[in-house]
Amino acid sequence: MKIRIPWLGVITTLVCLMVISPFLVIVPVSFTSARYLSFPPQGFSLQWYQKILDRPEFTDAFLFSLQLAAVTAVVATLIGTLAALAIHKYNVPGKGFVTTLLMSPLTVPSIIIGIAALLFFTRIGLGGSFAGLLLAHILIAVPYVVRLTLTGLSSFDYTLERAAYIMGAKPFNVFWDITLPLLRPAILSGLIFSFLTSFDNVTVSLFLVAPDTTTLPLAIFSYMQETLDPLVASISSVVILLSLVFIFLLERVYGLDRLFGTNTQSH
Amino acid sequence: MKALDVELIHIQKKFGNNIVVDDFNLQVEQGECISFLGPSGCGKTTTLNMIAGFLEPDGGELKIKGKLMNNVPSNKRELGMVFQTYSLFPHMTVAENVAYGLKLRKVPKAEIKQRVAKVLETVRLPQVADRYPKQLSGGQRQRIAIARALVTEPSLLLLDEPLSNLDAKLREELRDELKRLHKEIGVTTIFVTHDQEEALYLSDRIVVLSHGKIEQIGTPWEIYNEPATEFVHTFIGKSNKLTGEVLRAEGDRLLVQLDSGSTIEAPLRGKSFSGGEAVSVYIRPEHLSVSEGAAAAAGGSQLTGKVHLSSFLGSFTEFEVATGQETMTVRLPAMDRLRGLESGETVTVSWNPEHAFVFPRKEG
Amino acid sequence: MSAPATRAKRAAYQAALLLLVPAFIILLGVFVIPMLYIFLMSFQDAKEQFTFDNYILFVKDPYYIGILWRTVKVSLLTVLCCLLLGYPVALFLSKASGKMRGFVTFLIISPHLISVVIRNFGWVVILGDKGWINTILMNLGLIEKPLRLLYNELGVVIGLTDAFIVYMVLSISTSLYAVDSSLFKAAGILGASKWTMFRTITLPLSLPGILAGTTLVFSLSMSAFVTPALMGGTSVKVLPVITYEKIMATLNWPLGAALAFLLLASTVVLVTVFSKLVETKRYKEVFAS
């Protein structure tokens, strides 16, 4: 009897393994009791987690990244949601063009966005400032929020607003009681996604951080170019854990498959 | 005379250069149930949306309870409306949905509770108060939508194709329900439909629309039996069309020579025709009767032909009879002894001349 | 049209414009104007005089041409890997049940939401000279000295494939979901074998997905910076890495700006040429939107 190999299943399993393998090795490595990266990881210890606390450059960077991502998320979600509402609800003339314009930062490599921001901000005196970094992060997060909200709005039933309106609701009531609650999943995922976008960003931050304040991914990036030791693994594990929480949250409120169009940013 | 609840006076609406509602005049009495009937694109929904305040007329006056409503926003018109897609708020429970309009009116909580319970009782769904719309069936959602529209005791209830999203059996059930509710509550109602049966069944008066113009306003009986225009006659019910030319008028009768050569007569109904004018004569299938064998003399109000198809449709049987150039459909009660007519048999089709309708035929 | 209707429309229009203002301020101030600014700067010399030197240098100097070629080569290899590995996954997804589809999609997308720096670190641990693969192979006695899997073009391609395969999979699977499954029944009744069905139905109808995925992965690979920097080391310098060095290390901003636009231009040109090759007349007729 001929044995049929389910090739598609085999390759799919391999690809899934490939994309999660970095995380599958990082976590065990972070618990090693050795003083260097080794295979197989030796013993079990939390020493590399303890060592994080001795390194203020990482703990500071972590807190800084959290703050930056939080502010970015709030501002970008506000700006992006308003823009999407304007496009979809009020039927602005040339809305195709406006949408393309708002999405355009996604079509330019982020390294070029970083360079342009650095050179221009330096010229106008914003070089190395928190404001400059924040503005650039907002710029790259807004398109995602716009897209998420537009997707949310595409299935929005405007007769619900009419129904409220004819029942006697004022425009503010309609927005607050009907529109906003129904857009909540889209807005929430806009918040989470822009948080992650900012928190993970390296390429734009690279050009815009001040020498004394750096983001966590950038701190890891710089450290990795000098040294490779299990400290990176323990810090990474913390970030992975944090990201997983957000990813599951995102999957619950929105669904990851809906999240990805076919047009996204490079690293 | 009863008070006028709604008046539409020379209402006009354009989308760009396209006139979608033209010179619409209608007076609705208190407690009446009026339907706007017509094919899609006839302007019925546009007119309803103007009454609701979602669209502003480009000309004419709209009055509700005697007050001019042009440019009054819909949230100040005190209307109730049921939408085609139900449009229940998915994030609110049934009770919250129904209570929403009362909350906006700052009705005390205890009273809201009591009124919501009462209206849910009226639509016979008190048990679903705490469910979300998603957990309801299509028919239940429709009833809740009606309850939500009624709870504020609106001066006018608007229904936009209220039954079109339901399957056939449920549609009949809800149709009965709507009729019962209208009788019970007596709220002035305007509804839009493309379903003639629904309109005939529910309305006190029907407004038949075509291409933005009113074709006829009348009771269901008038619309069916005294159609004012060819459109009304053909849109409502099935009918046989015979084409020919006017020979002459004889008293209140018109003699028409059919394309097949036979001459038939039809009542003039106050209209006037000129000799040689191209006309269509319509007779409904259920107004025809059939007898075996050829007629002694063709013409007048009978034609001879051959049966070429018979279809049994439960409560009645339909025969197609070829009479010269025309094919006439005859509808007989299924119990009629002639149900066994064979294909190819020669028969005589006859009718009461009062049931024939003549309309001038448009060229082209 | 009467005045009130126009007034209401104008008010709504103004409200919409107001809502767009913040987004456009960001777009202009952080994107459009800076881009124009560095475009102008790329035509300046050290004394801020107009010059084409920065671009001429690139064309004349074989060093830069070599770097561009390496960048294109690495990107093409990445596209190829993503296509070969991603197509079967997309096919699997299109045939899988809803639950399985959701699970696999989740597995493939979620790593993408974790920083690429961390993923690259994982790959360094796996692929390094003393990494997991080399240690296992040496312990098994299959090799004597470590395989060079990192700090060369292979390493970069592995890293980029891991990072971008998600786009290939999603692009292709989207186009496969749109294929009417009754087509296969029809082809089956006509007697088509599985391979014939794939060749004559699945593959042609997924062309738009392949095109979209290929262009996307290619553009992303051309401009990738972190992965080449971490997994290519000093030996695989691609255009984005060189550009970074010109800006941050040698502080030659006009040249860096020129390199940035050359990167953008070469990507756009190659993508356009490729699309034109695929979008034949027949393709356009079939997939006309």
Coordinates of C-alpha atoms in Angstrom, one line a residue, chain A residues 97-255:
Chain A
F97 CA -7.0 59.9 -2.3
V98 CA -7.2 60.9 1.3
T99 CA -7.0 57.3 2.4
T100 CA -4.0 56.7 0.2
L101 CA -2.3 59.8 1.6
L102 CA -2.9 58.7 5.2
M103 CA -1.6 55.2 4.4
S104 CA 1.5 56.5 2.6
P105 CA 3.9 56.3 5.5
L106 CA 3.4 52.5 5.3
T107 CA 4.7 52.4 1.7
V108 CA 8.0 54.1 2.5
P109 CA 10.7 52.0 4.3
S110 CA 10.9 53.0 8.0
I111 CA 14.6 53.5 7.7
I112 CA 14.0 56.3 5.3
I113 CA 11.3 57.8 7.5
G114 CA 13.8 57.7 10.4
I115 CA 16.5 59.4 8.3
A116 CA 14.1 62.1 7.0
A117 CA 12.8 62.8 10.5
L118 CA 16.3 63.0 12.0
L119 CA 17.6 65.4 9.4
F120 CA 14.6 67.6 9.4
F121 CA 14.1 67.6 13.2
T122 CA 17.8 68.5 13.6
R123 CA 17.2 71.4 11.3
I124 CA 14.2 72.7 13.2
G125 CA 15.8 72.1 16.6
L126 CA 13.9 68.9 17.6
G127 CA 16.9 66.6 17.1
G128 CA 17.3 64.1 20.0
S129 CA 14.1 65.3 21.7
F130 CA 11.4 63.2 23.2
A131 CA 8.9 65.2 21.1
G132 CA 10.6 64.2 17.9
L133 CA 10.8 60.5 18.8
L134 CA 7.1 60.6 19.9
L135 CA 6.0 62.3 16.7
A136 CA 7.8 59.8 14.5
H137 CA 6.2 56.9 16.4
I138 CA 2.8 58.5 16.1
L139 CA 3.4 58.9 12.3
I140 CA 4.0 55.2 11.8
A141 CA 1.2 54.1 14.1
V142 CA -1.6 56.3 12.7
P143 CA -2.0 54.4 9.4
Y144 CA -2.6 51.1 11.3
V145 CA -5.2 52.7 13.4
V146 CA -6.9 54.3 10.4
R147 CA -6.9 50.9 8.7
L148 CA -8.3 49.1 11.7
T149 CA -11.0 51.7 12.2
L150 CA -11.9 51.7 8.5
T151 CA -12.3 47.9 8.6
G152 CA -14.4 48.3 11.7
L153 CA -16.5 50.9 10.0
S154 CA -16.9 49.0 6.8
S155 CA -19.4 46.6 8.5
F156 CA -21.0 49.4 10.4
D157 CA -24.7 49.7 9.9
Y158 CA -25.6 53.4 9.7
T159 CA -29.3 52.7 10.0
L160 CA -28.5 52.1 13.7
E161 CA -27.6 55.7 14.0
R162 CA -30.8 56.7 12.1
A163 CA -32.7 54.5 14.5
A164 CA -31.3 56.3 17.5
Y165 CA -31.8 59.6 15.8
I166 CA -35.5 59.1 15.1
M167 CA -36.0 57.9 18.6
G168 CA -35.1 61.4 19.7
A169 CA -31.3 61.2 20.2
K170 CA -29.2 64.3 19.7
P171 CA -26.1 63.9 17.5
F172 CA -23.9 63.7 20.6
N173 CA -26.1 60.9 22.1
V174 CA -26.0 59.0 18.8
F175 CA -22.2 59.2 18.8
W176 CA -21.8 58.4 22.5
D177 CA -24.5 55.7 22.9
I178 CA -24.4 54.0 19.5
T179 CA -21.3 54.8 17.3
L180 CA -18.6 54.7 19.9
P181 CA -19.7 51.5 21.7
L182 CA -20.0 49.7 18.4
L183 CA -16.5 50.8 17.3
R184 CA -15.0 49.8 20.6
P185 CA -13.3 46.6 19.3
A186 CA -11.7 48.5 16.4
I187 CA -10.6 51.3 18.7
L188 CA -9.2 48.9 21.4
S189 CA -7.3 47.0 18.8
G190 CA -6.0 50.2 17.4
L191 CA -4.7 51.0 20.9
I192 CA -3.0 47.7 21.4
F193 CA -1.6 47.5 17.9
S194 CA -0.1 51.0 18.0
F195 CA 1.3 50.2 21.4
L196 CA 3.1 47.1 20.0
T197 CA 4.2 49.0 16.9
S198 CA 5.8 51.6 19.0
F199 CA 7.2 49.2 21.7
D200 CA 8.8 47.0 19.0
N201 CA 10.2 49.7 16.8
V202 CA 14.0 49.8 16.2
T203 CA 14.5 51.3 12.8
V204 CA 12.9 54.7 13.4
S205 CA 14.0 55.0 17.0
L206 CA 17.6 54.3 15.9
F207 CA 17.8 57.7 14.4
L208 CA 15.8 59.7 16.9
V209 CA 16.7 58.7 20.4
A210 CA 18.8 61.0 22.6
P211 CA 22.1 59.6 23.7
D212 CA 21.0 59.2 27.4
T213 CA 17.5 57.9 26.8
T214 CA 17.1 54.8 24.7
T215 CA 14.3 52.4 24.0
L216 CA 14.4 48.8 25.1
P217 CA 14.7 47.1 21.6
L218 CA 17.4 49.6 20.8
A219 CA 19.2 48.9 24.0
I220 CA 19.1 45.1 23.2
F221 CA 20.2 45.9 19.6
S222 CA 23.2 47.8 20.7
Y223 CA 24.1 45.3 23.4
M224 CA 23.9 42.4 21.0
Q225 CA 26.4 44.0 18.7
E226 CA 28.9 44.0 21.5
T227 CA 28.1 41.0 23.6
L228 CA 26.1 37.8 23.3
D229 CA 25.1 36.4 26.7
P230 CA 22.1 35.0 28.4
L231 CA 21.2 38.4 29.7
V232 CA 19.7 39.2 26.3
A233 CA 17.6 36.0 26.7
S234 CA 16.2 36.9 30.1
I235 CA 15.3 40.5 29.0
S236 CA 13.8 39.1 25.8
S237 CA 11.7 36.6 27.7
V238 CA 10.2 39.4 29.8
V239 CA 9.3 41.3 26.6
I240 CA 7.9 38.1 25.0
L241 CA 5.7 37.5 28.0
L242 CA 4.5 41.1 27.9
S243 CA 3.9 40.9 24.1
L244 CA 2.0 37.6 24.4
V245 CA -0.4 39.2 26.8
F246 CA -1.2 41.9 24.3
I247 CA -1.3 39.5 21.4
F248 CA -3.9 37.3 23.1
L249 CA -5.8 40.4 24.0
L250 CA -5.8 41.5 20.4
E251 CA -6.8 38.1 19.2
R252 CA -9.8 38.2 21.7
V253 CA -11.1 41.7 20.8
Y254 CA -10.3 41.7 17.1
G255 CA -8.8 38.6 15.6

